[in-house]
Amino acid sequence: MCFRISRHPIDMRTFPEYESFDGLGLAALVQRGVVSPAELLEAAIERVDTYNPKLNAVIHTFYEQAKQTISHGPVEGIFQGVPFLLKDLLADYAGEPLSSGSRFTHSWKPDKDSELVSRFKKSGLIIFGKTNVPEFGLSPVTESVLWGPAHNPWDISRSPGGSSGGSAAAVAAGMVPMAHGNDGGGSIRIPASYCGLFGFKPSRGRNPSGSSIMRTWEAMVVEHVLTRSVRDSAAMLDVLAGPEIGSSIALPAPTGSYRECLNKSPGKLQIALSEQPFFAGTVSEEYIHHLHKAGLLCQDLGHVVEPVTLTINSHDVAIAYTTVLAGEIAATLKRLTETMGHKPKHSELEIQTEILSCIGHKMKASDFAWAREVLENAARHMAEFFQDYDVLMIPTMGVEPPRIGQLKLDMFENAILEVLTHVPLSPLIKKAMEYGSIKNFANIPFTPIFNISGQPAMSAPLYQGKQGLPIGIQFAAKIGAEEILFQLAAQLEKAMPWFERRPLINETIQSEVK
């Protein structure tokens, strides 16, 4: 079922206008004394309690701790008093569980805040819960065995995407104006596209890492937020941007404000438009149609748009990416074994995680080195392309959000695991790598390349398809050029306003209650 657009949410008891504001708008009300942080938190809690039973977006809450934070006086930052949710992955919040979507680590609690969470807190945000994730963020849908599937507010039979699917569903439904996300292969942009949100992936090294591991997935993972407005995303990058102590990959702190840059024109941009996916996958005619509509929109805004065909060695790059991922997952489980005090049982890990871990343990160091070299060559190729263009415009996703359960692992993958766990070395490893890589990248043919290259990329919720489901258009720029993307996003948001374009999940739930 798809939901109609509505500007009129359910009449909540506390601050009914809550969903009519973005994060900066709510903070401004707090700063003027129109509403209190306690009232905003209560409004957020009401919406979580109302919408979450249908969406399963939020999997852990700590309401009393959030109320205690407010009673001590919230930090007077740019987002003072604004309710906020952390993704339950790579976001260490002292004393609260960090499950990473896994039965193996569901009870683990970090003893201190990560630098990322510390910066969130210093901005004045009131953090009160954690959002649903796939196990270790390994899937483009959010359907872990531990927490069950998150549902898309636009159509609850469909996935909100992954791995920041819980955060996207929570923001799209109006529980919070923005929420934390991280992106290692599209995990901010994918759910942003599926849920009608603005999803921004900063450059590699722009923001601190979420956890004590500063090069997650060989630094392909980047932290930020999913928002309804462009200005919230830009203001949050002002909060988060800057080197982290000890990080070997860090861009210099920006000299100006990303939020303030929204008032400036990017000038006449040279925009390349490509409908060709980087990895073999299905792309619907409807999505291509909307991509070209976005190209005409950019021309109307005064930019030069040129069709291009940009290709990479997709086979080797996909294998290399999966090789790195396998090595990283094997190392993660080895580290977590020390933390948890025991090895994970077969019943505590999902099949995909076990397969990657088995492959990672059986690979040679030379395999990992080869993979890194392949990925670095692909990154160089992308950097060279941006010597001639300011922005690349491509689809975010190729098709509509999958139905819940549509991307479940098949019997062949179960068979691969059975063999991998019982033989010391097998030619099946190569076959498993190729099969898994091709299948996984077919679901996300447009997004991982910018994690590989380290370039900033964003998904703008410009359109809706024939079924009423959101369609995001993706834009990327060279490393360090976040300002250009934000300025373009501000133009697009003004030309095609999306803030009031909302799923009718609230009225649907209300009618069911009646």
Coordinates of C-alpha atoms in Angstrom, one line a residue:
M1 CA 0.0 0.0 0.0
C2 CA 1.3 3.4 -0.9
F3 CA 0.3 6.4 1.2
R4 CA -1.0 9.8 0.0
I5 CA 0.8 13.1 0.6
S6 CA -0.4 14.8 3.8
R7 CA 0.4 18.1 5.5
H8 CA -1.8 17.2 8.5
P9 CA -0.3 14.7 11.0
I10 CA -2.2 13.0 13.7
D11 CA -3.2 15.4 16.4
M12 CA -0.6 14.6 19.1
R13 CA -1.1 15.9 22.6
T14 CA 2.3 17.5 22.9
F15 CA 3.3 20.2 20.3
P16 CA 1.1 19.0 17.3
E17 CA 3.2 21.2 14.9
Y18 CA 6.4 19.2 15.7
E19 CA 6.5 17.6 12.2
S20 CA 6.2 20.9 10.5
F21 CA 9.7 22.0 11.4
D22 CA 13.2 20.7 10.5
G23 CA 15.9 20.5 13.1
L24 CA 17.1 24.1 12.8
G25 CA 13.5 25.2 13.0
L26 CA 12.8 23.3 16.2
A27 CA 16.1 24.7 17.7
A28 CA 15.0 28.2 16.9
L29 CA 11.7 27.7 18.7
V30 CA 13.6 26.5 21.7
Q31 CA 16.0 29.4 21.6
R32 CA 13.1 31.9 21.5
G33 CA 11.3 30.2 24.3
V34 CA 8.3 29.1 22.2
V35 CA 8.7 25.5 23.2
S36 CA 10.9 23.7 25.6
P37 CA 13.4 20.8 25.0
A38 CA 11.2 18.6 27.3
E39 CA 8.1 19.3 25.1
L40 CA 10.1 18.4 22.0
L41 CA 11.3 15.2 23.5
E42 CA 7.8 14.3 24.6
A43 CA 6.5 15.0 21.1
A44 CA 9.2 12.7 19.6
I45 CA 8.4 10.0 22.2
E46 CA 4.7 10.1 21.3
R47 CA 5.5 9.6 17.6
V48 CA 7.9 6.8 18.3
D49 CA 5.3 5.0 20.4
T50 CA 2.6 5.6 17.7
Y51 CA 4.5 4.9 14.5
N52 CA 7.2 2.4 15.5
P53 CA 5.0 -0.7 16.1
K54 CA 4.3 -0.6 12.3
L55 CA 7.7 0.5 11.2
N56 CA 10.2 -1.2 13.6
A57 CA 12.6 1.7 12.9
V58 CA 13.7 2.2 16.6
I59 CA 15.0 -0.8 18.4
H60 CA 16.3 0.7 21.7
T61 CA 15.2 3.8 23.7
F62 CA 16.5 5.5 26.7
Y63 CA 13.8 8.1 27.4
E64 CA 14.7 8.6 31.1
Q65 CA 18.3 9.3 30.4
A66 CA 17.3 11.9 27.7
K67 CA 15.0 13.5 30.2
Q68 CA 17.8 13.6 32.8
T69 CA 20.0 15.3 30.2
I70 CA 17.4 18.0 29.7
S71 CA 16.9 18.5 33.5
H72 CA 20.6 19.2 33.8
G73 CA 20.3 21.9 31.1
P74 CA 20.9 21.0 27.4
V75 CA 24.0 22.3 25.6
E76 CA 23.2 25.6 23.9
G77 CA 24.4 24.5 20.5
I78 CA 23.0 25.0 17.0
F79 CA 20.6 22.1 17.5
Q80 CA 19.6 22.9 21.1
G81 CA 16.9 20.7 22.4
V82 CA 16.3 18.8 19.1
P83 CA 15.4 15.1 19.6
F84 CA 17.8 12.8 17.8
L85 CA 18.3 9.0 17.1
L86 CA 21.6 7.2 16.6
K87 CA 22.0 4.4 14.2
D88 CA 22.9 1.2 16.1
L89 CA 26.2 0.8 14.3
L90 CA 29.5 2.5 14.8
A91 CA 28.1 5.1 17.3
D92 CA 29.5 4.5 20.8
Y93 CA 27.2 6.0 23.4
A94 CA 28.5 5.3 26.9
G95 CA 26.4 2.8 28.8
E96 CA 23.9 2.1 26.1
P97 CA 23.9 -1.2 24.0
L98 CA 25.5 -1.2 20.6
S99 CA 24.3 -4.3 19.0
S100 CA 25.4 -3.7 15.4
G101 CA 22.3 -5.7 14.4
S102 CA 24.0 -8.9 15.6
R103 CA 22.9 -11.6 18.1
F104 CA 26.6 -12.0 18.9
T105 CA 27.0 -8.4 20.2
H106 CA 23.4 -7.5 21.2
S107 CA 24.3 -6.9 24.8
W108 CA 27.6 -5.1 24.4
K109 CA 27.8 -1.6 25.9
P110 CA 30.7 0.8 25.2
D111 CA 32.2 2.6 28.3
K112 CA 32.7 6.0 26.6
D113 CA 31.3 8.1 23.9
S114 CA 33.0 8.1 20.5
E115 CA 34.2 11.5 19.1
L116 CA 31.2 11.4 16.7
V117 CA 28.7 11.1 19.5
S118 CA 30.5 13.7 21.5
R119 CA 30.1 16.2 18.7
F120 CA 26.5 15.3 18.3
K121 CA 25.9 16.0 22.0
K122 CA 27.9 19.3 21.9
S123 CA 25.5 20.6 19.2
G124 CA 22.7 20.5 21.7
L125 CA 20.9 17.3 20.4
I126 CA 18.9 15.2 22.8
I127 CA 19.7 11.6 21.9
F128 CA 17.0 9.2 23.1
G129 CA 17.3 6.0 21.1
K130 CA 18.9 3.7 18.5
T131 CA 17.7 2.8 15.1
N132 CA 17.4 -0.6 13.3
V133 CA 20.3 -1.9 11.2
P134 CA 21.2 -5.1 9.2
E135 CA 23.9 -7.2 10.9
F136 CA 27.2 -5.1 10.8
G137 CA 25.7 -2.9 8.0
L138 CA 26.3 -5.6 5.4
S139 CA 23.0 -5.3 3.5
P140 CA 21.2 -2.7 1.4
V141 CA 18.0 -3.6 3.3
T142 CA 17.4 -3.6 7.0
E143 CA 16.2 -7.0 8.0
S144 CA 18.4 -8.5 10.7
V145 CA 17.5 -11.8 12.4
L146 CA 18.0 -10.0 15.8
W147 CA 15.6 -7.1 15.3
G148 CA 13.5 -8.1 12.3
P149 CA 12.7 -5.9 9.3
A150 CA 12.3 -2.2 9.3
H151 CA 9.4 -1.0 7.1
N152 CA 9.2 1.9 4.7
P153 CA 6.7 4.6 5.8
W154 CA 5.6 5.1 2.1
D155 CA 4.7 1.4 1.8
I156 CA 5.0 -0.8 4.8
S157 CA 5.3 -3.9 2.6
R158 CA 8.6 -2.6 1.3
S159 CA 12.1 -2.0 2.8
P160 CA 13.3 1.5 3.7
G161 CA 16.7 0.3 2.4
G162 CA 19.9 -0.1 4.3
S163 CA 22.0 0.0 6.2
S164 CA 20.6 3.2 7.7
G165 CA 17.1 1.9 7.1
G166 CA 15.8 2.4 10.6
S167 CA 17.1 6.0 10.7
A168 CA 15.5 6.8 7.3
A169 CA 12.1 5.3 8.3
A170 CA 12.1 7.3 11.6
V171 CA 12.8 10.6 9.8
A172 CA 10.4 9.9 7.0
A173 CA 7.6 9.1 9.4
G174 CA 8.3 12.3 11.4
M175 CA 9.6 10.7 14.6
V176 CA 12.7 13.0 14.4
P177 CA 13.7 15.7 12.0
M178 CA 17.0 14.0 11.3
A179 CA 18.9 10.9 12.4
H180 CA 22.4 9.5 12.3
G181 CA 23.6 7.4 9.4
N182 CA 26.8 6.0 8.1
D183 CA 27.7 5.1 4.5
G184 CA 30.1 2.4 3.3
G185 CA 28.5 1.5 0.0
G186 CA 25.4 3.8 -0.2
S187 CA 24.0 3.3 3.3
I188 CA 22.9 6.9 3.7
R189 CA 21.9 7.5 0.1
I190 CA 20.0 4.3 -0.5
P191 CA 17.5 4.7 2.3
A192 CA 17.3 8.4 1.6
S193 CA 16.2 7.6 -2.0
Y194 CA 13.7 5.0 -0.9
C195 CA 12.2 7.1 1.9
G196 CA 12.1 10.6 0.2
L197 CA 14.9 12.2 2.3
F198 CA 18.0 14.2 1.6
G199 CA 21.0 11.9 2.1
F200 CA 24.5 13.4 2.1
K201 CA 27.8 11.4 2.2
P202 CA 30.7 13.7 2.9
S203 CA 34.2 13.2 1.6
R204 CA 36.5 10.6 3.1
G205 CA 38.2 12.1 6.1
R206 CA 35.8 15.0 6.5
N207 CA 34.0 13.7 9.6
P208 CA 35.3 11.6 12.6
S209 CA 34.7 7.9 12.4
G210 CA 31.8 6.5 14.5
S211 CA 33.9 4.3 16.7
S212 CA 37.4 3.7 17.9
I213 CA 38.2 2.0 14.5
M214 CA 39.2 5.0 12.4
R215 CA 39.5 3.2 9.0
T216 CA 36.3 1.2 8.9
W217 CA 36.2 -0.9 5.7
E218 CA 39.5 0.7 4.6
A219 CA 38.0 4.1 5.3
M220 CA 35.2 3.6 2.8
V221 CA 32.7 4.2 5.6
V222 CA 31.8 7.8 6.3
E223 CA 29.5 9.2 9.1
H224 CA 26.7 11.8 8.7
V225 CA 22.9 12.2 8.9
L226 CA 19.7 11.8 7.0
T227 CA 17.5 14.9 6.9
R228 CA 14.3 16.4 5.5
S229 CA 16.0 19.7 4.7
V230 CA 19.3 20.6 3.0
R231 CA 20.1 23.2 5.6
D232 CA 19.9 20.7 8.4
S233 CA 22.5 18.5 6.6
A234 CA 24.8 21.5 6.0
A235 CA 24.5 22.7 9.5
M236 CA 25.3 19.2 10.8
L237 CA 28.4 19.1 8.7
D238 CA 29.5 22.3 10.3
V239 CA 29.1 20.5 13.7
L240 CA 30.9 17.3 12.6
A241 CA 33.6 18.4 10.2
G242 CA 37.2 18.5 11.3
P243 CA 40.1 16.2 12.1
E244 CA 39.9 13.6 14.8
I245 CA 42.8 13.0 17.0
G246 CA 44.8 10.0 15.8
S247 CA 43.2 9.7 12.4
S248 CA 45.5 9.0 9.6
I249 CA 42.9 10.1 7.0
A250 CA 41.6 13.6 7.7
L251 CA 40.8 16.6 5.6
P252 CA 41.7 20.0 7.0
A253 CA 38.9 21.7 8.9
P254 CA 36.7 23.8 6.5
T255 CA 37.5 27.5 6.4
G256 CA 33.8 28.6 6.1
S257 CA 30.3 27.4 7.1
Y258 CA 28.5 24.9 5.0
R259 CA 25.2 26.3 6.2
E260 CA 26.2 29.9 5.2
C261 CA 27.3 28.7 1.8
L262 CA 23.7 27.8 0.9
N263 CA 23.0 31.5 0.3
K264 CA 25.7 31.6 -2.4
S265 CA 25.4 30.5 -6.0
P266 CA 27.6 27.7 -7.2
G267 CA 27.9 29.5 -10.5
K268 CA 27.5 27.8 -13.9
L269 CA 28.4 24.2 -13.1
Q270 CA 29.6 21.7 -15.7
I271 CA 27.4 18.7 -15.0
A272 CA 27.9 15.2 -16.5
L273 CA 24.8 13.1 -16.8
S274 CA 25.2 9.3 -17.0
E275 CA 22.5 6.7 -17.0
Q276 CA 25.0 3.8 -17.2
P277 CA 25.3 1.9 -13.9
F278 CA 28.9 1.3 -12.7
F279 CA 28.0 -2.3 -11.9
A280 CA 25.6 -4.7 -13.8
G281 CA 22.1 -4.2 -12.5
T282 CA 18.6 -3.4 -13.5
V283 CA 17.6 0.2 -14.1
S284 CA 14.0 0.9 -14.9
E285 CA 12.9 3.2 -17.7
E286 CA 10.9 5.2 -15.2
Y287 CA 14.1 6.0 -13.2
I288 CA 16.0 6.9 -16.3
H289 CA 13.1 9.2 -17.3
H290 CA 13.3 11.0 -14.0
L291 CA 17.1 11.3 -14.3
H292 CA 16.7 13.2 -17.6
K293 CA 14.0 15.3 -16.0
A294 CA 16.5 16.3 -13.4
G295 CA 19.0 17.1 -16.1
L296 CA 16.6 19.5 -17.7
L297 CA 15.9 21.0 -14.3
C298 CA 19.6 21.7 -13.8
Q299 CA 19.8 23.3 -17.3
D300 CA 16.9 25.5 -16.2
L301 CA 18.9 26.5 -13.2
G302 CA 21.7 27.8 -15.5
H303 CA 24.0 24.8 -15.5
V304 CA 25.6 23.0 -18.5
V305 CA 24.5 19.4 -18.6
E306 CA 26.4 16.9 -20.9
P307 CA 25.5 13.3 -21.4
V308 CA 28.5 11.0 -20.8
T309 CA 29.3 7.3 -20.5
L310 CA 31.6 6.6 -17.5
T311 CA 32.8 3.0 -17.0
I312 CA 35.1 1.2 -14.6
N313 CA 36.4 -2.4 -14.5
S314 CA 33.3 -3.4 -12.7
H315 CA 34.2 -7.1 -12.3
D316 CA 37.6 -6.5 -10.7
V317 CA 36.3 -3.6 -8.6
A318 CA 33.4 -5.6 -7.2
I319 CA 35.6 -8.5 -6.3
A320 CA 38.2 -6.2 -4.8
Y321 CA 35.5 -4.4 -2.7
T322 CA 34.2 -7.8 -1.5
T323 CA 37.7 -8.9 -0.7
V324 CA 38.3 -5.9 1.5
L325 CA 34.9 -6.4 3.2
A326 CA 35.7 -10.0 3.9
G327 CA 39.0 -9.2 5.5
E328 CA 37.4 -6.4 7.5
I329 CA 34.6 -8.6 8.8
A330 CA 37.0 -11.3 9.8
A331 CA 39.1 -8.8 11.7
T332 CA 36.0 -7.3 13.3
L333 CA 34.8 -10.7 14.6
K334 CA 38.3 -11.4 15.9
R335 CA 38.3 -8.1 17.8
L336 CA 34.8 -8.7 19.1
T337 CA 35.7 -12.2 20.2
E338 CA 38.2 -10.5 22.6
T339 CA 35.6 -8.0 23.7
M340 CA 32.8 -10.5 24.3
G341 CA 35.1 -13.1 25.8
H342 CA 34.1 -15.9 23.5
K343 CA 33.9 -16.8 19.8
P344 CA 30.6 -16.3 18.1
K345 CA 28.4 -19.4 17.9
H346 CA 26.9 -20.5 14.6
S347 CA 23.5 -19.4 15.9
E348 CA 24.8 -15.9 16.7
L349 CA 25.8 -14.9 13.1
E350 CA 23.8 -14.5 9.9
I351 CA 24.9 -16.5 6.8
Q352 CA 26.3 -13.5 4.9
T353 CA 28.5 -12.5 7.9
E354 CA 29.8 -16.1 8.3
I355 CA 30.6 -16.4 4.6
L356 CA 32.5 -13.2 4.5
S357 CA 34.3 -14.1 7.7
C358 CA 35.3 -17.5 6.4
I359 CA 36.6 -16.0 3.2
G360 CA 38.5 -13.3 5.1
H361 CA 40.3 -15.8 7.3
K362 CA 41.3 -18.0 4.3
M363 CA 42.5 -15.2 2.0
K364 CA 46.2 -14.4 1.6
A365 CA 47.7 -11.0 2.4
S366 CA 48.5 -10.7 -1.3
D367 CA 44.7 -10.9 -2.0
F368 CA 44.0 -8.0 0.3
A369 CA 46.9 -6.0 -1.2
W370 CA 45.6 -6.7 -4.7
A371 CA 42.2 -5.6 -3.7
R372 CA 43.4 -2.3 -2.3
E373 CA 45.4 -1.6 -5.5
V374 CA 42.3 -2.2 -7.7
L375 CA 40.2 0.1 -5.5
E376 CA 42.9 2.8 -5.6
N377 CA 43.1 2.6 -9.4
A378 CA 39.3 3.0 -9.6
A379 CA 39.5 6.0 -7.2
R380 CA 42.2 7.6 -9.4
H381 CA 40.0 7.0 -12.5
M382 CA 37.1 8.9 -10.8
A383 CA 39.3 11.7 -9.7
E384 CA 40.6 12.2 -13.3
F385 CA 37.1 12.4 -14.6
F386 CA 36.3 15.3 -12.3
Q387 CA 39.1 17.3 -13.8
D388 CA 36.7 18.1 -16.6
Y389 CA 33.4 18.3 -14.7
D390 CA 32.1 19.9 -11.5
V391 CA 29.4 17.4 -10.8
L392 CA 28.3 13.9 -11.9
M393 CA 24.5 13.2 -12.0
I394 CA 23.3 9.6 -11.9
P395 CA 20.4 7.7 -10.4
T396 CA 20.7 6.8 -6.7
M397 CA 18.9 3.5 -7.2
G398 CA 17.8 1.7 -10.3
V399 CA 14.5 0.3 -9.2
E400 CA 11.8 0.8 -6.6
P401 CA 12.3 -0.3 -3.0
P402 CA 12.3 -4.1 -2.6
R403 CA 9.5 -6.0 -0.8
I404 CA 10.3 -7.2 2.7
G405 CA 12.2 -10.4 2.3
Q406 CA 12.9 -10.0 -1.4
L407 CA 16.7 -10.0 -1.0
K408 CA 17.0 -12.9 1.3
L409 CA 20.0 -15.2 0.8
D410 CA 19.3 -18.2 -1.4
M411 CA 20.1 -21.9 -1.1
F412 CA 23.3 -21.6 -3.1
E413 CA 24.7 -19.2 -0.5
N414 CA 23.8 -21.7 2.3
A415 CA 25.6 -24.4 0.4
I416 CA 28.7 -22.1 0.0
L417 CA 28.8 -21.6 3.8
E418 CA 28.5 -25.3 4.4
V419 CA 31.6 -26.0 2.2
L420 CA 33.6 -23.1 3.4
T421 CA 33.3 -24.1 7.1
H422 CA 34.4 -27.7 6.5
V423 CA 37.4 -27.4 4.1
P424 CA 40.7 -25.6 4.8
L425 CA 40.9 -24.2 1.3
S426 CA 38.6 -24.5 -1.7
P427 CA 38.3 -23.3 -5.2
L428 CA 34.7 -22.5 -4.2
I429 CA 36.1 -19.4 -2.4
K430 CA 36.7 -17.7 -5.8
K431 CA 33.3 -18.8 -7.0
A432 CA 31.7 -17.5 -3.8
M433 CA 33.4 -14.2 -4.2
E434 CA 32.3 -13.7 -7.7
Y435 CA 28.8 -14.9 -7.2
G436 CA 28.2 -12.8 -4.0
S437 CA 29.9 -9.7 -5.5
I438 CA 27.9 -9.7 -8.7
K439 CA 24.6 -10.4 -6.9
N440 CA 25.1 -7.7 -4.2
F441 CA 26.3 -5.0 -6.6
A442 CA 23.4 -5.7 -8.9
N443 CA 21.2 -4.3 -6.1
I444 CA 23.3 -1.1 -5.7
P445 CA 24.9 -0.4 -9.1
F446 CA 25.3 3.4 -8.6
T447 CA 26.3 4.1 -5.0
P448 CA 29.5 2.2 -3.9
I449 CA 31.8 3.8 -6.4
F450 CA 31.9 7.0 -4.3
N451 CA 32.8 5.1 -1.2
I452 CA 35.7 3.6 -3.2
S453 CA 36.8 7.0 -4.5
G454 CA 36.1 8.9 -1.3
Q455 CA 34.2 11.6 -3.1
P456 CA 31.2 13.4 -1.6
A457 CA 27.8 12.4 -3.0
M458 CA 24.2 13.1 -2.2
S459 CA 20.7 11.8 -3.0
A460 CA 18.1 14.5 -3.5
P461 CA 14.4 13.4 -3.3
L462 CA 13.3 15.2 -6.4
Y463 CA 10.5 12.9 -7.7
Q464 CA 7.9 10.3 -7.1
G465 CA 7.2 7.3 -9.3
K466 CA 3.9 6.1 -10.8
Q467 CA 3.2 4.1 -7.5
G468 CA 3.8 7.2 -5.4
L469 CA 7.2 6.0 -4.1
P470 CA 10.1 8.4 -3.8
I471 CA 12.8 8.5 -6.4
G472 CA 16.2 10.1 -5.5
I473 CA 18.7 11.5 -7.9
Q474 CA 22.4 11.3 -7.0
F475 CA 25.0 14.0 -7.5
A476 CA 28.7 13.6 -6.8
A477 CA 31.7 16.0 -6.8
K478 CA 35.5 15.8 -6.3
I479 CA 36.9 15.2 -2.9
G480 CA 36.5 18.2 -0.6
A481 CA 33.8 19.9 -2.8
E482 CA 30.9 19.5 -0.4
E483 CA 30.2 23.2 -0.8
I484 CA 29.3 22.8 -4.5
L485 CA 26.9 19.9 -3.7
F486 CA 25.2 21.8 -0.9
Q487 CA 24.7 24.9 -3.1
L488 CA 23.3 22.8 -5.9
A489 CA 21.1 21.0 -3.5
A490 CA 19.7 24.3 -2.2
Q491 CA 18.8 25.3 -5.7
L492 CA 17.1 22.0 -6.3
E493 CA 15.2 22.2 -3.1
K494 CA 13.9 25.6 -3.9
A495 CA 12.9 24.6 -7.5
M496 CA 11.3 21.2 -6.4
P497 CA 10.3 21.6 -2.7
W498 CA 10.1 18.2 -1.0
F499 CA 9.7 19.1 2.7
E500 CA 5.9 18.8 2.7
R501 CA 5.9 15.7 0.6
R502 CA 5.2 13.1 3.3
P503 CA 4.0 9.5 3.6
L504 CA 0.6 9.2 5.2
I505 CA 1.7 6.5 7.7
N506 CA 0.2 8.5 10.6
E507 CA -3.3 8.6 9.2
T508 CA -3.1 5.0 8.1
I509 CA -2.3 3.9 11.7
Q510 CA -5.0 6.2 13.1
S511 CA -7.6 4.6 10.8
E512 CA -6.5 1.1 11.8
V513 CA -6.8 2.0 15.5
K514 CA -10.4 3.1 14.9

